[in-house]
Short mmCIF file of C-alpha atoms and ligand atoms in Angstrom, two decimals:
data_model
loop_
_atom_site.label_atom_id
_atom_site.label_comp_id
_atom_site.label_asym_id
_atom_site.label_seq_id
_atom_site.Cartn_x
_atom_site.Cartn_y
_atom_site.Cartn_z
CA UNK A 6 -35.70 -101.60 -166.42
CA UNK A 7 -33.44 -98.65 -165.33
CA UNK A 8 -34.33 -95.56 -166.95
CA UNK A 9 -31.24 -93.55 -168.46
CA UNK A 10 -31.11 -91.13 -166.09
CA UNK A 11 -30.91 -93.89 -163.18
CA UNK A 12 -28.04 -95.85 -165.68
CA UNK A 13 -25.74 -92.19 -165.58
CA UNK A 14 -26.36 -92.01 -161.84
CA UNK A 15 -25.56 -95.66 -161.86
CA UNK A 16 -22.25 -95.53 -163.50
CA UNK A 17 -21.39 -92.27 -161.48
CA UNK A 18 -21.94 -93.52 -158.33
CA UNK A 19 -18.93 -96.72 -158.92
CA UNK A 20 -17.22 -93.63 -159.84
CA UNK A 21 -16.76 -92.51 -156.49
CA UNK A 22 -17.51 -89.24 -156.87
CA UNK A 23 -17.05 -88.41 -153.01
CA UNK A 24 -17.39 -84.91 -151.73
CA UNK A 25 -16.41 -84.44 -147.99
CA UNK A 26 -19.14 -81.96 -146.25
CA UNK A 27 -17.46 -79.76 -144.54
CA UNK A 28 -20.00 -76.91 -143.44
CA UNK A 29 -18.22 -74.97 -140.80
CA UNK A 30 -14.94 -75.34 -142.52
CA UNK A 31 -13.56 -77.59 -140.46
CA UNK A 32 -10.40 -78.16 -142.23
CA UNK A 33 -9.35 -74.68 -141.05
CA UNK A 34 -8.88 -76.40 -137.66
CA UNK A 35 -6.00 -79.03 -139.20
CA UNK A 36 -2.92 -78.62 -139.73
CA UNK A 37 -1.23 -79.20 -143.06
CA UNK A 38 0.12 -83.20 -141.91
CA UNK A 39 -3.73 -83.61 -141.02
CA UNK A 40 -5.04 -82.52 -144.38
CA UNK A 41 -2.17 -84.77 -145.62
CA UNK A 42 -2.72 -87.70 -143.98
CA UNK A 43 -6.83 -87.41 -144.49
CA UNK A 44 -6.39 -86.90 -147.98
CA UNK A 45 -3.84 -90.08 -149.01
CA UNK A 46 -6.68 -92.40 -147.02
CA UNK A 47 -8.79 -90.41 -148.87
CA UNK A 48 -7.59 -91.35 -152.28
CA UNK A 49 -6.78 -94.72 -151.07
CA UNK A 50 -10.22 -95.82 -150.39
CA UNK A 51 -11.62 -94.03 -153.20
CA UNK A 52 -8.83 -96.08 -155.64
CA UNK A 53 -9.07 -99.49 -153.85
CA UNK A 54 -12.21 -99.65 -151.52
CA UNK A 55 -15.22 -98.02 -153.29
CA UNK A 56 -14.79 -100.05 -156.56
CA UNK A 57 -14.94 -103.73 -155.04
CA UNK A 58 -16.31 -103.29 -151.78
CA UNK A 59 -19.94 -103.77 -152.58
CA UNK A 60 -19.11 -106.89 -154.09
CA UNK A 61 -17.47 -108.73 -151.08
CA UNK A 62 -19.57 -107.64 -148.60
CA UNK A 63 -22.65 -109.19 -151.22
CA UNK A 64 -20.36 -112.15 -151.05
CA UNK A 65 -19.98 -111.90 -147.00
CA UNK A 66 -16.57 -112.34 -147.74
CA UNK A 67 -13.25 -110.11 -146.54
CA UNK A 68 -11.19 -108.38 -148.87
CA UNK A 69 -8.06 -109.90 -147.35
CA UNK A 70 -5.87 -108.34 -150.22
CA UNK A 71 -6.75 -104.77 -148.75
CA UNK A 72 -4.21 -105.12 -145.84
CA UNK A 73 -1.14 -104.54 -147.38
CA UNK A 74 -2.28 -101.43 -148.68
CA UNK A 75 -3.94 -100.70 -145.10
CA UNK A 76 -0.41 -100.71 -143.60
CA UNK A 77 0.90 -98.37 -146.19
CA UNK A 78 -1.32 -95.92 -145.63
CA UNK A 79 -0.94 -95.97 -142.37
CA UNK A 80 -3.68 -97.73 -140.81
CA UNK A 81 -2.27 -100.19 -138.15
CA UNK A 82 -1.30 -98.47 -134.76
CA UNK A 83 -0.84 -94.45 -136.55
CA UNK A 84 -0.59 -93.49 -132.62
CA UNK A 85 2.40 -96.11 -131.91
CA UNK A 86 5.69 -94.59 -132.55
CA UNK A 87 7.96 -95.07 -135.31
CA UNK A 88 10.52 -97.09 -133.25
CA UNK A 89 7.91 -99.59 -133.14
CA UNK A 90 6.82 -99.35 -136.62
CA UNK A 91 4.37 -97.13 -135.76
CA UNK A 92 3.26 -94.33 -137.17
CA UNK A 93 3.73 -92.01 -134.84
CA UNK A 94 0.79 -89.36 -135.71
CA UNK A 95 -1.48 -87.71 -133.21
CA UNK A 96 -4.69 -88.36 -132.62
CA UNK A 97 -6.85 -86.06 -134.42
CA UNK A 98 -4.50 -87.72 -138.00
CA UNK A 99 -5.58 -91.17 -136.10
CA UNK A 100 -9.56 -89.74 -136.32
CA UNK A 101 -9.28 -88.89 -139.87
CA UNK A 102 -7.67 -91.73 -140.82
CA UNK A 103 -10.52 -93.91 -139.17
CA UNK A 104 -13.27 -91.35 -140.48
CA UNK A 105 -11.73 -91.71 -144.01
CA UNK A 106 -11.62 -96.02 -143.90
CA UNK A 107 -15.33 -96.04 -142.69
CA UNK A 108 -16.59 -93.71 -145.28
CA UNK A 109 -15.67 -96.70 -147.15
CA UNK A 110 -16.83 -99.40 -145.23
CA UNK A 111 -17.26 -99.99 -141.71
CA UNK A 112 -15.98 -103.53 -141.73
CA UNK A 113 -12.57 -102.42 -143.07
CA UNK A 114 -11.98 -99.90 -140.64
CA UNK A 115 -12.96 -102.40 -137.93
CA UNK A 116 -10.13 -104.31 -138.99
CA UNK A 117 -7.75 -101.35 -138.92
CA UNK A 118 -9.32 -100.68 -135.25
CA UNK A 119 -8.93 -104.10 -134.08
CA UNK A 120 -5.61 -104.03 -135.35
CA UNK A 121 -4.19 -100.72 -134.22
CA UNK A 122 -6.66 -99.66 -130.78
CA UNK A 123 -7.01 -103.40 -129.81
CA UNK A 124 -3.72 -105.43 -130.35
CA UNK A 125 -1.08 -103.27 -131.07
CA UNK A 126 -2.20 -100.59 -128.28
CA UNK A 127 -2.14 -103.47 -125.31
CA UNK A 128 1.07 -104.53 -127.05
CA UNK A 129 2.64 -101.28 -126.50
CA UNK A 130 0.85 -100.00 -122.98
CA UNK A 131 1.00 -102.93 -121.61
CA UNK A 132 3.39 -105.16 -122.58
CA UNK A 133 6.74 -105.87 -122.17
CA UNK A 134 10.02 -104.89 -124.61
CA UNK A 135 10.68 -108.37 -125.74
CA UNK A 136 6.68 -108.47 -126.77
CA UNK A 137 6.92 -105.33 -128.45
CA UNK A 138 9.87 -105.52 -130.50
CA UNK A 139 8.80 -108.80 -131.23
CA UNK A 140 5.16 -108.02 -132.13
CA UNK A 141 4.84 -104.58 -132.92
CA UNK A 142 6.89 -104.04 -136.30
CA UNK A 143 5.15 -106.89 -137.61
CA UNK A 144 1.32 -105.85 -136.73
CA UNK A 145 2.38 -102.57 -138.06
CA UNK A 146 3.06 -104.07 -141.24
CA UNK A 147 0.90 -106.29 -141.89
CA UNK A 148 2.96 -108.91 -141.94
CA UNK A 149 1.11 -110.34 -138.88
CA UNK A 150 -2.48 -109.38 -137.74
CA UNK A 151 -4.06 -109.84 -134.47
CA UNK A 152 -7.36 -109.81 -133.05
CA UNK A 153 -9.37 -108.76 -129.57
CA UNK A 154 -10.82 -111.44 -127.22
CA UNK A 155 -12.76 -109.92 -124.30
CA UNK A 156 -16.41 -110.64 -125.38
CA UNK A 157 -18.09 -114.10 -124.22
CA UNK A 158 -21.10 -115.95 -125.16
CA UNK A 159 -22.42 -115.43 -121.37
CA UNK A 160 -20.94 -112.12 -120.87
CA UNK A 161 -21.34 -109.32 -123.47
CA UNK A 162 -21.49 -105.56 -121.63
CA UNK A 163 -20.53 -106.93 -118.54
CA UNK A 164 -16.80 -108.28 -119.12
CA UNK A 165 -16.10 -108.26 -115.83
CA UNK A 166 -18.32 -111.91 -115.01
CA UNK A 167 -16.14 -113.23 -117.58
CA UNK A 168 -15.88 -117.30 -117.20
CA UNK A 169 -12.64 -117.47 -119.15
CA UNK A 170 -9.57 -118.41 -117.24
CA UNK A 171 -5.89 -119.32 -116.63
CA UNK A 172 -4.24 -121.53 -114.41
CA UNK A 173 -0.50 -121.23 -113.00
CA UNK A 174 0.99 -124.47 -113.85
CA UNK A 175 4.57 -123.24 -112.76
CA UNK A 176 6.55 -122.60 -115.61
CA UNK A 177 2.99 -121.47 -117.90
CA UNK A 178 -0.47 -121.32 -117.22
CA UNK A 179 -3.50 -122.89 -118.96
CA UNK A 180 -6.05 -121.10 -120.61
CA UNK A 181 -9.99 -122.48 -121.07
CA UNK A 182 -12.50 -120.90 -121.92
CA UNK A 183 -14.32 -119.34 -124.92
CA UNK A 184 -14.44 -115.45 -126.85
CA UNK A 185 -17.34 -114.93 -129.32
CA UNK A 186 -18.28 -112.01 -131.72
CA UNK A 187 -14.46 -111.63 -132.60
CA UNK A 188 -13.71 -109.52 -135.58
CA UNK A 189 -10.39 -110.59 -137.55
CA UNK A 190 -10.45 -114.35 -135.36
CA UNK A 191 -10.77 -116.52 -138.46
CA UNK A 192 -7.62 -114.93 -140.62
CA UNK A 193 -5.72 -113.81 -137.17
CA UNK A 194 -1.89 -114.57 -136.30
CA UNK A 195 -2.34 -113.95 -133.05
CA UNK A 196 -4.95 -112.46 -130.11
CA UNK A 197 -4.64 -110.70 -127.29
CA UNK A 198 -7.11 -112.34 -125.01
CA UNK A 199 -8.39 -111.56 -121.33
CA UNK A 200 -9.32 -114.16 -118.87
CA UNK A 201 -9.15 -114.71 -114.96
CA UNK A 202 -6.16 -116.06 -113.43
CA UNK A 203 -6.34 -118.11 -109.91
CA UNK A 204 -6.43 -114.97 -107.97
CA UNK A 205 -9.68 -113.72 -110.15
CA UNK A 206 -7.90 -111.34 -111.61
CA UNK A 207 -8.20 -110.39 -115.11
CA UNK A 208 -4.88 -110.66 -117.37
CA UNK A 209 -4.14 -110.13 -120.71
CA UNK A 210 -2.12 -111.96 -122.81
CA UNK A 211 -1.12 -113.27 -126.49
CA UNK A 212 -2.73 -115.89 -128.27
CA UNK A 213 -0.57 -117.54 -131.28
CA UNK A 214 -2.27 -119.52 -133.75
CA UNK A 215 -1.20 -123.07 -133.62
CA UNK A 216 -1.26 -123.42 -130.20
CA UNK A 217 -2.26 -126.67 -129.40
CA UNK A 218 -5.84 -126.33 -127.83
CA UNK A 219 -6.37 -122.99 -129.96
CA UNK A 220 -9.18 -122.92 -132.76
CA UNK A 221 -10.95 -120.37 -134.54
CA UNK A 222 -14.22 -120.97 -136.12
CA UNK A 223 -15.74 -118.45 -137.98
CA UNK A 224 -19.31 -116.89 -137.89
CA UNK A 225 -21.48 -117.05 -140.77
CA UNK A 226 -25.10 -115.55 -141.61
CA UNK A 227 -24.40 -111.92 -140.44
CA UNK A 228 -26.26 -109.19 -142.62
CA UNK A 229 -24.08 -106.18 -141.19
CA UNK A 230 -20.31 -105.79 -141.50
CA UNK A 231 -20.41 -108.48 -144.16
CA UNK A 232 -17.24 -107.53 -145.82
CA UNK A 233 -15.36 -108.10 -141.73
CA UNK A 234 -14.55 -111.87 -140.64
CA UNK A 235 -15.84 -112.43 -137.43
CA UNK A 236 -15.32 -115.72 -135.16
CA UNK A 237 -15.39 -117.14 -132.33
CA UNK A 238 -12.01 -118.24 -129.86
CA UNK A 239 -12.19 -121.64 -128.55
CA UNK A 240 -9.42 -122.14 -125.70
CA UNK A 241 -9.02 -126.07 -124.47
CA UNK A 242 -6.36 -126.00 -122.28
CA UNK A 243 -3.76 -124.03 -124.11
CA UNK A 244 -0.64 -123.64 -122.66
CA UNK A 245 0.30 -119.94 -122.35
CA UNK A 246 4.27 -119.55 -122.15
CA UNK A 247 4.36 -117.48 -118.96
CA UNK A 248 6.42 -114.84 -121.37
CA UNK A 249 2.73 -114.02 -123.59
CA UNK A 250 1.33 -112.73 -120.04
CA UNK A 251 1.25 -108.79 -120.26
CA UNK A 252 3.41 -107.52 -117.28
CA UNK A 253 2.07 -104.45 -116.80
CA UNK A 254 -1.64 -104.50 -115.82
CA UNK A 255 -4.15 -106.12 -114.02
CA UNK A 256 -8.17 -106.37 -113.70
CA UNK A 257 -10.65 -104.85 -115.89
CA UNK A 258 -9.12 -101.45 -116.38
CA UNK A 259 -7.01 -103.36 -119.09
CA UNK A 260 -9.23 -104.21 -121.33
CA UNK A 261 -10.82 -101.15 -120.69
CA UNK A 262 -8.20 -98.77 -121.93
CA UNK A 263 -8.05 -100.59 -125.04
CA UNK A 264 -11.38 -100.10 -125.98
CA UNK A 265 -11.07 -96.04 -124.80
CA UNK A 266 -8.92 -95.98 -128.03
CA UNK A 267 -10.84 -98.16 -130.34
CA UNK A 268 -14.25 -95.99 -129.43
CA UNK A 269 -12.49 -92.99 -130.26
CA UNK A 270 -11.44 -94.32 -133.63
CA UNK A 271 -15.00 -95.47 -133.90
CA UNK A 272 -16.48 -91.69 -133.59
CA UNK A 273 -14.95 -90.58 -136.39
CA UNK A 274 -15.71 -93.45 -138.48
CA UNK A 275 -18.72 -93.52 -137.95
CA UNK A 276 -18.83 -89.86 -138.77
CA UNK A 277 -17.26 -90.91 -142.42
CA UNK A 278 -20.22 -93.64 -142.68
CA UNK A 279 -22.75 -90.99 -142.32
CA UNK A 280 -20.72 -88.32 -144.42
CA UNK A 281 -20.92 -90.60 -147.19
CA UNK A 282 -25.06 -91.52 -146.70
CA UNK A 283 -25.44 -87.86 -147.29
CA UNK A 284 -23.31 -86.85 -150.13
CA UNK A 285 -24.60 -89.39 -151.49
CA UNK A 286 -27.96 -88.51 -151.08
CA UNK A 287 -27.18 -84.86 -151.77
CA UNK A 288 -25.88 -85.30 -155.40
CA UNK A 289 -28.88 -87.85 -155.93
CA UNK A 290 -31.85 -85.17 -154.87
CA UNK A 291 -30.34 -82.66 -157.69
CA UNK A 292 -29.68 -85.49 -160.44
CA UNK A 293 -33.37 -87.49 -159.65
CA UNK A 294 -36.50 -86.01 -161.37
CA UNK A 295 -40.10 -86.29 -160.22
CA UNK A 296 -43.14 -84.44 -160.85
CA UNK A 297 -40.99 -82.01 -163.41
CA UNK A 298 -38.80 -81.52 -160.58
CA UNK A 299 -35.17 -82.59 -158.77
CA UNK A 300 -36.63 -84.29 -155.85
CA UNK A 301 -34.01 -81.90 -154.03
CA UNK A 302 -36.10 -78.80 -154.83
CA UNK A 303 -39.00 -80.55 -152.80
CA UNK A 304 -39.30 -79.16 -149.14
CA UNK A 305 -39.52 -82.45 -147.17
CA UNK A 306 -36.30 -83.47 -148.87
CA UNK A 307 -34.67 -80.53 -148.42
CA UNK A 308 -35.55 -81.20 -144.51
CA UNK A 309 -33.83 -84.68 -144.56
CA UNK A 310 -30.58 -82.85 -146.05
CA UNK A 311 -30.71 -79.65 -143.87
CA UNK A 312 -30.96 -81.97 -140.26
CA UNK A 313 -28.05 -84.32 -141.93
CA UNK A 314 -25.52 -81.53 -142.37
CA UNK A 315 -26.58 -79.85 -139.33
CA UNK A 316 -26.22 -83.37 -136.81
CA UNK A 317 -22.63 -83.61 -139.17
CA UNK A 318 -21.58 -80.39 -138.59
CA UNK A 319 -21.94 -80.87 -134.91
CA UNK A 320 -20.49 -84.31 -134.35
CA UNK A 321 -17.30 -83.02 -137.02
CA UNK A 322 -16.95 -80.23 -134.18
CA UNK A 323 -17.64 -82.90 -131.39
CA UNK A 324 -14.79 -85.20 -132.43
CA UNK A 325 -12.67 -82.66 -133.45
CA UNK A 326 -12.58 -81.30 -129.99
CA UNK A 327 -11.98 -84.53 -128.37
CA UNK A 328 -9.18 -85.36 -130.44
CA UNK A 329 -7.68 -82.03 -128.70
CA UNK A 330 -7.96 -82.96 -125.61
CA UNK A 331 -7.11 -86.88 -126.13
CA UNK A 332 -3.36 -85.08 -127.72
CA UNK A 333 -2.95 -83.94 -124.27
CA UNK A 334 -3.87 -86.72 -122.44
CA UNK A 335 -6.93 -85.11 -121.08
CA UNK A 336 -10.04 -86.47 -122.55
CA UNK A 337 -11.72 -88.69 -120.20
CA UNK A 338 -13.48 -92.40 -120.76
CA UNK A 339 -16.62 -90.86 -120.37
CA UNK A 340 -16.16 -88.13 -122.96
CA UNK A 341 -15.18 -90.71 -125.15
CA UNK A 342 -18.45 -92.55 -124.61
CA UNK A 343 -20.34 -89.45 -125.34
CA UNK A 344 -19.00 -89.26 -128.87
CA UNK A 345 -18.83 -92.83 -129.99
CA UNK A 346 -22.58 -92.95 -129.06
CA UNK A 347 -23.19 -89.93 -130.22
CA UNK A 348 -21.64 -90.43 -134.16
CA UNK A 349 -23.13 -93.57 -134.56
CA UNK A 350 -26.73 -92.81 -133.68
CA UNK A 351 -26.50 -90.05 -136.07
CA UNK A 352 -24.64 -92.05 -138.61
CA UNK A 353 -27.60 -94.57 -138.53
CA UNK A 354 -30.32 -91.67 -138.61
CA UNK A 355 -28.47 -90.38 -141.63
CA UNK A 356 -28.27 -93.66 -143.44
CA UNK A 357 -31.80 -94.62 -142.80
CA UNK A 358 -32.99 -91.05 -143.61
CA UNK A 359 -30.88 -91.26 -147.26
CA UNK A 360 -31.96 -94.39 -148.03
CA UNK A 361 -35.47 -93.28 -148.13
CA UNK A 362 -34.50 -90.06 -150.64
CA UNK A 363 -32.85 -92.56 -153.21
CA UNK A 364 -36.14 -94.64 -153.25
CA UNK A 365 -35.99 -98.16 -154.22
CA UNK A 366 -32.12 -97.43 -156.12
CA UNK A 367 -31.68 -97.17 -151.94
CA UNK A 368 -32.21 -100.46 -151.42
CA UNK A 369 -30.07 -101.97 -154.08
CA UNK A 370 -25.75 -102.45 -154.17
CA UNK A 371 -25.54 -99.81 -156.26
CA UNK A 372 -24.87 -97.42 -154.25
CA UNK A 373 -23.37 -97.82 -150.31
CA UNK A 374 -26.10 -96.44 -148.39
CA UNK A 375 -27.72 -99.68 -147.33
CA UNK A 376 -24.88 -101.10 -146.65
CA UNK A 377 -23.44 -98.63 -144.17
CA UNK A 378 -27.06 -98.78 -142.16
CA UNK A 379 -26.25 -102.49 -142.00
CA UNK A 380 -23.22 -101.76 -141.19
CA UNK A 381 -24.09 -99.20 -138.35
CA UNK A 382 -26.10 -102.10 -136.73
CA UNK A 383 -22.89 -103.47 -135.14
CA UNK A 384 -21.16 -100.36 -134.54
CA UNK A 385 -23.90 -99.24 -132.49
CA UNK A 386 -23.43 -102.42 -130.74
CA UNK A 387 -20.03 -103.17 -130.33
CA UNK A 388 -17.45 -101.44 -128.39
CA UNK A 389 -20.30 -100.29 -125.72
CA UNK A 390 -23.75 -100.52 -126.49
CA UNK A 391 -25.90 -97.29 -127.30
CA UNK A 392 -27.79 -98.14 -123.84
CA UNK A 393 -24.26 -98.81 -122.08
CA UNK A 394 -22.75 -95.57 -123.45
CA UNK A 395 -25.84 -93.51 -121.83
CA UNK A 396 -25.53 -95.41 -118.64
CA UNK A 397 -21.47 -94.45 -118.76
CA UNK A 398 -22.84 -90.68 -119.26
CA UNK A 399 -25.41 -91.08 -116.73
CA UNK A 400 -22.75 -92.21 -114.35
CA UNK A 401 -20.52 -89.51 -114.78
CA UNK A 402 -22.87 -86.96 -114.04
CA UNK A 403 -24.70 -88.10 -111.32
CA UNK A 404 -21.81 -90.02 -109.94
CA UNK A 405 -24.69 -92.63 -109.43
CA UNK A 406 -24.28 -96.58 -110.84
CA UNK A 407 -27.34 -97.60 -112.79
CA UNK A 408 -25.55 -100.71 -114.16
CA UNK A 409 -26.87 -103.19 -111.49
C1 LIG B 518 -19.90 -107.69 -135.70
C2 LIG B 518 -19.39 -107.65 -134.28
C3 LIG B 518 -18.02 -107.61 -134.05
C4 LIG B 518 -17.55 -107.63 -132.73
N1 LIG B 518 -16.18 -107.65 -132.50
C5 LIG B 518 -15.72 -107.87 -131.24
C6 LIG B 518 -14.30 -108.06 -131.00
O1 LIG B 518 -13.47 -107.97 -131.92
N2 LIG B 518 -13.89 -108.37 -129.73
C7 LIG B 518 -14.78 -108.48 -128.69
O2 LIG B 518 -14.34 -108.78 -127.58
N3 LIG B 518 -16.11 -108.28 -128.89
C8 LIG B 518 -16.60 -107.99 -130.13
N4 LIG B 518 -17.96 -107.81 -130.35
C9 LIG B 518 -18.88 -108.00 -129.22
C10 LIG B 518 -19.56 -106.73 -128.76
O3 LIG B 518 -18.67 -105.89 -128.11
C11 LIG B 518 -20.75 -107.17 -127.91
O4 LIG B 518 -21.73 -107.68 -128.80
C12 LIG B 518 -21.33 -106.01 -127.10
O5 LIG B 518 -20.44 -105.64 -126.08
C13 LIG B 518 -22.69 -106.35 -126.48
O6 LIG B 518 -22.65 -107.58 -125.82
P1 LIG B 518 -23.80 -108.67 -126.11
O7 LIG B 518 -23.91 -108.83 -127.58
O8 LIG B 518 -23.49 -109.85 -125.31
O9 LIG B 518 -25.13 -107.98 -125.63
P2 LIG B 518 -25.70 -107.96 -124.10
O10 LIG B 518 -24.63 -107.49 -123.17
O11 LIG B 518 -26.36 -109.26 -123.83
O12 LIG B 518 -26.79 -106.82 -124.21
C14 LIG B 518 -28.09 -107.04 -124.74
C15 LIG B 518 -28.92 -105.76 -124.56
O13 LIG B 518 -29.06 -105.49 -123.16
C16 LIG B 518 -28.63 -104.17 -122.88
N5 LIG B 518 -28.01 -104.10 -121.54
C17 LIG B 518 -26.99 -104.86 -121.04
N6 LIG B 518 -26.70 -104.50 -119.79
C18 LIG B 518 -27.55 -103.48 -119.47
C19 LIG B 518 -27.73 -102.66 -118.32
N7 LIG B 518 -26.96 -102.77 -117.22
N8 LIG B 518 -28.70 -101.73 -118.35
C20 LIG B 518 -29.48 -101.56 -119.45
N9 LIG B 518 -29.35 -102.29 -120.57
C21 LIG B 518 -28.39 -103.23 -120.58
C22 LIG B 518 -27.62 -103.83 -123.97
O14 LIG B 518 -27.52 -102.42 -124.17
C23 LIG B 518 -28.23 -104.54 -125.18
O15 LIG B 518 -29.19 -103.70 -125.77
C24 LIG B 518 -18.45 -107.69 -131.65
C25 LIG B 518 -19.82 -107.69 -131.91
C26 LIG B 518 -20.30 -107.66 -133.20
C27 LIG B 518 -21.78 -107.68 -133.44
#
């Protein structure tokens, strides 16, 4: 039985009564289209995220009626510029709109990655004007969505031993092989997937559904990012029209620069995952009472609260920074790596620390805590592992490979 108190805090919490932290007054650093841009995604997922959310990620099931609304506000490709159907914002707008979606969940914004760092950027770096004017306004919209093939069932961190490959046949080539661990595959239009053509090079290209050859089966029993479809991509010799080959790049630096932009995105959502663990956990210490007391007013909470803000604070000033230099083209792969790992362990610190202050209400669907640790589980997988993202540092300082 729920005691009254726990019923109000109940009711509250499907409220969505969201406070950003924002300790050093960080929004001081923004300009007004910044605060602009935050706050609409703001408002957004507070309207049409926090009130079902819970329920389809119980249900393992994708809230497919959220896209539309995703490519209003922006979501798909903000970097890419208007001609495309872009929306041609910078990248610190790009952070806040990713920090903003993951507050909510961190299955929707990997849709909005996938969709925006992972198709539509290839599309545009990469590809050539036919493909984009015939791809891009579409995946901007909504109207079509797309999805990222690089990861294998063999081949995980290392990409480069992929087994996946295509084969000139003259006038197309023929692609076999398989992708697994692919968010968006099962409801996907079309991928952009990376395999080795006869010269062992790796090549990107696009993927249509209904290709003969092409199937996407979906993967079921996963207890983080429950409210993102994930699948796998089954290639038996599908014929690739040699006009789906991106013109523009070669070898592993490809796929590569795509996930640069997605692991940016990724730092500041995961930032918005762990800014939600503790104001949630914040207005729950003053509202919960134990021994005559808000649990709040109890030292070793206060501790858990203090060390939240302060790892916050520092990643909000962390990603903030990077987002400068990424606007002019300075911030490099490796700076990149330091912040996506960064965010996310503290993201998952914070969510495991605020789970513990709410007790067994933490535990429960009532309020999003447990879900974003589950959540956090992938993100600190995908994209670069945490290990991979410390070797990537370790590299860059030394100047030393520890990968093999
Ligand atoms: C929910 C979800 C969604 C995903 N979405 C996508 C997607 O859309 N597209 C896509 O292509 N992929 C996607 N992935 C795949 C993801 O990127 C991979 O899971 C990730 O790269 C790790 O690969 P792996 O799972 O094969 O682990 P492995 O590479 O097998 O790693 C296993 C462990 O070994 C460690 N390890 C590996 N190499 C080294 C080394 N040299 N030194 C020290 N330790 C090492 C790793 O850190 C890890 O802890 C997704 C994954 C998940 C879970």
């Amino acid at each position: 039985m729920l005691t009254t108190a726990e019923k109000e805090i109940q009711k509250s919490s499907k409220k969505d009564l969201y406070e950003a932290p924002d300790y050093y007054l960080m929004d001081e650093l923004l300009t007004e289209e910044h605060k602009l841009v935050r706050n609409s995604v703001r408002d957004w997922v507070k309207k049409e995220v926090s009130p079902i959310i819970e329920d389809y990620a119980q249900r393992a099931e994708f809230p497919k009626h959220l896209l539309k609304g995703l490519a209003d506000i922006g979501a798909f490709g903000p970097t890419v510029p208007i001609e495309y159907g872009g929306a041609g914002l910078d990248y610190i707008s790009y952070g806040l709109i990713m920090q903003e979606i993951e507050r909510g969940d961190s299955g929707i914004r990997s849709t909005a990655s996938v969709q925006g760092s992972l198709v539509m950027y290839p599309i545009y770096a990469y590809g050539s004007e036919d493909q984009k004017k015939k791809y891009l306004p579409k995946l901007a919209s909504g109207e079509m969505m797309g999805c990222f093939g690089l990861t294998e069932p063999d081949h995980g961190s290392d990409p480069s031993a992929m087994s996946s490959t295509i084969k000139d046949q003259g006038d197309h080539f023929l692609l076999n092989g398989a992708k697994m661990w692919i968010s968006n595959a099962p409801f996907a239009d079309i991928a952009v997937v990376w395999a080795k053509d006869d010269q062992g090079d790796i090549r990107g290209m696009i993927v249509e559904r209904g290709m003969e050859g092409f199937s996407t089966p979906e993967t079921h029993n996963k207890w983080s990012l429950r409210a993102s479809a994930t699948g796998e991509l089954v290639f038996d010799n599908v014929k690739i029209p040699k006009e789906n080959i991106f013109p523009n790049i070669k070898g592993l630096k490809g796929p590569l620069g795509c996930l640069n932009q997605a692991r940016f995105g990724i730092a500041w959502g995961a930032l918005g995952a762990a800014m939600d663990c503790y104001d949630t956990a914040l207005r729950y210490s003053k509202e919960r009472m134990q021994f005559d007391k808000p649990i709040g007013q109890f030292q070793l909470q206060q501790k858990k609260l203090a060390e939240m803000i302060t790892e916050i604070t520092k990643g909000q000033l962390l990603v903030w920074r990077l987002g400068v230099l990424k606007n002019e083209n300075r911030a490099t792969a490796a700076q990149i790596s330091m912040a996506k790992r960064n965010s996310v362990e503290l993201a998952l610190n914070i969510a495991r620390e605020a789970r513990q202050m709410l007790g067994g209400m933490g535990i429960t669907g009532e309020f999003p805590i447990m879900r974003h640790m589950m959540n956090l589980e992938s993100v600190v997988t995908y994209e670069g592992t945490h290990d991979i993202h410390l070797l990537i540092t370790g590299m860059d300082v030394t100047g030393l490979n520890a990968f093999k």
